[in-house]
Short mmCIF file of C-alpha atoms in Angstrom, two decimals:
data_model
loop_
_atom_site.label_atom_id
_atom_site.label_comp_id
_atom_site.label_asym_id
_atom_site.label_seq_id
_atom_site.Cartn_x
_atom_site.Cartn_y
_atom_site.Cartn_z
CA UNK A 259 -56.57 -21.95 34.34
CA UNK A 260 -56.06 -25.74 33.65
CA UNK A 261 -53.04 -24.70 31.79
CA UNK A 262 -51.66 -22.45 34.80
CA UNK A 263 -52.29 -25.21 37.00
CA UNK A 264 -50.60 -27.79 34.97
CA UNK A 265 -47.57 -25.68 34.28
CA UNK A 266 -46.99 -24.58 37.97
CA UNK A 267 -47.89 -28.52 39.20
CA UNK A 268 -45.11 -29.53 36.83
CA UNK A 269 -44.90 -33.26 36.42
CA UNK A 270 -41.17 -33.62 36.22
CA UNK A 271 -38.15 -31.97 37.50
CA UNK A 272 -36.70 -30.37 34.22
CA UNK A 273 -35.39 -26.82 33.69
CA UNK A 274 -37.84 -25.69 31.00
CA UNK A 275 -40.66 -26.88 33.37
CA UNK A 276 -39.20 -25.41 36.91
CA UNK A 277 -37.04 -22.28 35.63
CA UNK A 278 -40.22 -20.50 34.67
CA UNK A 279 -41.29 -20.10 38.01
CA UNK A 280 -38.32 -18.74 39.97
CA UNK A 281 -38.83 -15.16 39.90
CA UNK A 282 -37.17 -14.14 43.29
CA UNK A 283 -35.85 -10.71 41.35
CA UNK A 284 -39.15 -9.75 40.80
CA UNK A 285 -40.93 -10.71 43.64
CA UNK A 286 -42.34 -7.76 46.10
CA UNK A 287 -39.47 -5.47 47.70
CA UNK A 288 -38.30 -5.38 51.41
CA UNK A 289 -40.14 -2.44 52.78
CA UNK A 290 -43.32 -2.57 51.08
CA UNK A 291 -46.38 -3.72 52.46
CA UNK A 292 -46.84 -7.79 51.30
CA UNK A 293 -49.79 -8.92 49.00
CA UNK A 294 -52.28 -10.87 51.00
CA UNK A 295 -53.79 -13.95 49.55
CA UNK A 296 -56.54 -16.71 51.08
CA UNK A 297 -54.62 -20.00 52.61
CA UNK A 298 -55.94 -22.93 54.14
CA UNK A 299 -55.02 -24.70 57.61
CA UNK A 300 -54.72 -28.50 57.83
CA UNK A 301 -58.25 -28.89 58.89
CA UNK A 302 -59.31 -26.89 55.32
CA UNK A 303 -60.34 -24.01 57.40
CA UNK A 304 -59.98 -20.80 55.13
CA UNK A 305 -57.70 -18.17 56.46
CA UNK A 306 -55.38 -15.02 55.31
CA UNK A 307 -51.73 -14.30 55.14
CA UNK A 308 -52.68 -11.28 56.69
CA UNK A 309 -54.54 -13.24 59.44
CA UNK A 310 -51.36 -14.59 60.11
CA UNK A 311 -48.75 -11.41 59.82
CA UNK A 312 -51.33 -9.68 62.39
CA UNK A 313 -50.94 -11.53 65.41
CA UNK A 314 -47.60 -11.11 65.89
CA UNK A 315 -44.86 -8.32 66.25
CA UNK A 316 -43.03 -10.62 63.50
CA UNK A 317 -44.21 -13.44 61.92
CA UNK A 318 -41.51 -16.31 59.67
CA UNK A 319 -43.14 -17.52 56.80
CA UNK A 320 -40.95 -20.41 55.24
CA UNK A 321 -42.42 -21.57 51.49
CA UNK A 322 -41.89 -25.14 50.97
CA UNK A 323 -43.34 -28.60 50.19
CA UNK A 324 -42.71 -32.45 51.21
CA UNK A 325 -40.61 -32.77 48.01
CA UNK B 84 -36.77 -24.18 61.75
CA UNK B 85 -38.72 -25.39 64.26
CA UNK B 86 -36.20 -24.88 66.84
CA UNK B 87 -36.36 -20.99 66.16
CA UNK B 88 -39.82 -21.37 66.08
CA UNK B 89 -40.06 -22.62 69.37
CA UNK B 90 -37.23 -20.45 70.90
CA UNK B 91 -38.66 -16.97 69.79
CA UNK B 92 -42.28 -17.66 70.46
CA UNK B 93 -42.48 -16.28 73.67
CA UNK B 94 -40.63 -12.93 71.83
CA UNK B 95 -44.17 -12.38 70.32
CA UNK B 96 -42.62 -13.67 66.47
CA UNK B 97 -45.02 -15.97 64.97
CA UNK B 98 -43.55 -19.02 62.41
CA UNK B 99 -45.43 -20.67 59.76
CA UNK B 100 -44.70 -23.38 56.90
CA UNK B 101 -46.64 -22.51 53.82
CA UNK B 102 -47.29 -25.54 51.32
CA UNK B 103 -46.61 -24.73 47.79
CA UNK B 104 -45.95 -27.09 44.91
CA UNK B 105 -43.88 -30.37 44.93
CA UNK B 106 -40.40 -29.13 43.59
CA UNK B 107 -39.08 -32.90 43.21
CA UNK B 108 -41.96 -34.89 42.16
CA UNK B 109 -41.57 -38.75 42.42
CA UNK B 110 -43.54 -41.92 42.61
CA UNK B 111 -44.22 -41.46 46.24
CA UNK B 112 -45.19 -37.60 45.97
CA UNK B 113 -46.15 -37.05 42.77
CA UNK B 114 -47.50 -33.91 40.97
CA UNK B 115 -50.36 -32.13 42.67
CA UNK B 116 -53.82 -32.50 40.51
CA UNK B 117 -56.19 -31.46 43.52
CA UNK B 118 -56.52 -29.99 46.63
CA UNK B 119 -57.48 -32.83 48.91
CA UNK B 120 -53.87 -34.51 47.48
CA UNK B 121 -52.14 -31.14 48.45
CA UNK B 122 -53.74 -31.37 52.24
CA UNK B 123 -52.61 -35.11 52.21
CA UNK B 124 -49.14 -34.09 51.15
CA UNK B 125 -49.06 -31.16 53.96
CA UNK B 126 -50.38 -33.43 56.44
CA UNK B 127 -47.39 -35.67 55.51
CA UNK B 128 -44.96 -32.81 56.25
CA UNK B 129 -46.19 -32.69 59.37
CA UNK B 130 -46.55 -36.40 60.36
CA UNK B 131 -43.83 -37.49 58.13
CA UNK B 132 -41.27 -34.84 58.32
CA UNK B 133 -42.01 -33.84 61.56
CA UNK B 134 -42.68 -29.79 60.84
CA UNK B 135 -43.99 -28.67 64.12
CA UNK B 136 -45.44 -25.02 62.59
CA UNK B 137 -48.60 -24.18 61.81
CA UNK B 138 -48.83 -25.29 58.32
CA UNK B 139 -50.98 -23.36 55.79
CA UNK B 140 -51.77 -24.21 52.23
CA UNK B 141 -51.42 -22.13 49.34
CA UNK B 142 -54.31 -22.46 46.23
CA UNK B 143 -53.81 -25.39 43.64
CA UNK B 144 -52.56 -23.01 41.58
CA UNK B 145 -49.95 -21.28 43.63
CA UNK B 146 -51.59 -17.92 43.59
CA UNK B 147 -49.37 -16.91 46.75
CA UNK B 148 -46.42 -18.54 46.07
CA UNK B 149 -46.30 -17.26 43.08
CA UNK B 150 -46.74 -13.78 43.86
CA UNK B 151 -43.10 -14.26 45.97
CA UNK B 152 -41.66 -15.61 43.32
CA UNK B 153 -42.25 -19.04 43.19
CA UNK B 154 -38.65 -20.37 45.02
CA UNK B 155 -38.82 -23.75 46.08
CA UNK B 156 -37.82 -23.01 49.70
CA UNK B 157 -37.55 -19.62 50.73
CA UNK B 158 -38.52 -17.49 53.80
CA UNK B 159 -40.11 -14.26 54.35
CA UNK B 160 -40.40 -12.43 57.63
CA UNK B 161 -43.27 -9.72 57.72
CA UNK B 162 -44.21 -7.22 60.82
CA UNK B 163 -47.27 -7.08 62.17
CA UNK B 164 -48.21 -4.50 59.78
CA UNK B 165 -47.66 -6.73 56.89
CA UNK B 166 -44.52 -4.67 55.96
CA UNK B 167 -41.98 -6.82 54.09
CA UNK B 168 -38.50 -6.77 56.68
CA UNK B 169 -37.06 -9.89 55.37
CA UNK B 170 -36.94 -12.10 51.94
CA UNK B 171 -34.40 -14.89 51.26
CA UNK B 172 -34.33 -17.19 48.33
CA UNK B 173 -33.69 -19.89 50.23
CA UNK B 174 -34.12 -21.12 53.84
CA UNK B 175 -31.17 -21.23 55.90
CA UNK B 176 -31.78 -21.31 59.65
CA UNK B 177 -28.72 -19.49 60.61
CA UNK B 178 -29.51 -16.33 58.30
CA UNK B 179 -33.37 -16.63 59.49
CA UNK B 180 -32.17 -16.15 63.19
CA UNK B 181 -30.09 -14.08 62.45
CA UNK B 182 -32.22 -11.50 61.19
CA UNK B 183 -35.19 -12.45 63.81
CA UNK B 184 -32.69 -11.70 66.51
CA UNK B 185 -32.18 -8.25 64.91
CA UNK B 186 -35.96 -7.81 64.42
CA UNK B 187 -37.07 -9.39 67.95
CA UNK B 188 -35.70 -6.14 69.65
CA UNK B 189 -37.09 -3.43 67.39
CA UNK B 190 -40.50 -3.18 69.68
CA UNK B 191 -38.38 -2.79 73.03
CA UNK B 192 -36.10 -0.26 71.59
CA UNK B 193 -39.30 1.98 70.15
CA UNK B 194 -40.77 1.76 73.97
CA UNK B 195 -37.42 2.54 75.50
CA UNK B 196 -37.79 5.79 73.19
CA UNK B 197 -35.34 5.21 70.26
CA UNK B 198 -36.77 6.94 67.17
CA UNK B 199 -35.93 4.35 64.53
CA UNK B 200 -36.25 4.77 60.76
CA UNK B 201 -35.82 1.98 58.25
CA UNK B 202 -33.31 1.48 55.54
CA UNK B 203 -32.34 -1.08 52.95
CA UNK B 204 -29.59 -3.70 53.52
CA UNK B 205 -28.52 -6.08 51.04
CA UNK B 206 -26.13 -8.77 51.98
CA UNK B 207 -25.29 -12.31 50.65
CA UNK B 208 -25.28 -14.87 53.04
CA UNK B 209 -24.00 -18.61 53.00
CA UNK B 210 -25.53 -21.94 53.50
CA UNK B 211 -24.17 -25.45 54.06
CA UNK B 212 -25.75 -27.39 51.05
CA UNK B 213 -26.23 -30.85 53.23
CA UNK B 214 -25.82 -33.04 49.70
CA UNK B 215 -25.87 -36.19 51.82
CA UNK B 216 -29.23 -34.67 53.35
CA UNK B 217 -30.51 -33.37 50.23
CA UNK B 218 -30.22 -36.89 48.11
CA UNK B 219 -31.99 -38.82 51.12
CA UNK B 220 -35.12 -36.62 51.30
CA UNK B 221 -34.73 -36.79 46.77
CA UNK B 222 -35.17 -40.95 47.42
CA UNK B 223 -37.78 -40.60 49.77
CA UNK B 224 -39.97 -38.77 47.05
CA UNK B 225 -38.96 -41.57 44.78
CA UNK B 226 -36.14 -42.69 42.20
CA UNK B 227 -38.02 -40.19 39.50
CA UNK B 228 -37.17 -37.10 41.55
CA UNK B 229 -33.30 -38.47 42.47
CA UNK B 230 -33.09 -39.35 38.51
CA UNK B 231 -34.04 -36.01 37.58
CA UNK B 232 -32.59 -33.85 39.65
CA UNK B 233 -29.17 -35.60 38.49
CA UNK B 234 -30.07 -35.36 35.13
CA UNK B 235 -30.96 -31.35 35.48
CA UNK B 236 -27.76 -30.98 37.88
CA UNK B 237 -25.49 -33.07 36.88
CA UNK B 238 -22.15 -31.90 38.89
CA UNK B 239 -24.74 -31.36 42.07
#
């Protein structure tokens, strides 16, 4: 688990560190039901991705970070 | 993307930002080692960068991000049922708006009695690379982020 945390939260933008994570081609397909995961809002209150997408006809989810 | 969220909120379109990991860690925003730090960075996304959409934070191991392909700035659109209707390996506001304009009228078409059946489309969209803006963002992360990007992409 520690190894996963360290590899996922890589310390430097180097191809050997970021390229292994870029797996869009094998991500879930359109027309399938999205995998659900726990998430937290900025007040650290837990929620789930499914709770988010079930609130509207359609939900746009942008993935990213400060950097 | 904030503007799209505001523009389509009245048409029952939700919009969130999902905080993942630091793609270009630098001296000012280093790689993540704790959820507390991840929440601090996510707050800065709102307070410094001005993201007005609800921000949700993934687990420290990026369980959600990894399941969706781990691209640094991708966008997905889900129907209320959880059906994946759009996925893009990069976020481009024009592409997203084009898609959401299409999807926003699906409920009305169904209410009007149209019998709609899904089908798959593949399309190659184009984005503006906005290199100056990108490098300014890297500088905000710290000199390390700029140096590492230049080293990884010398022609970038």
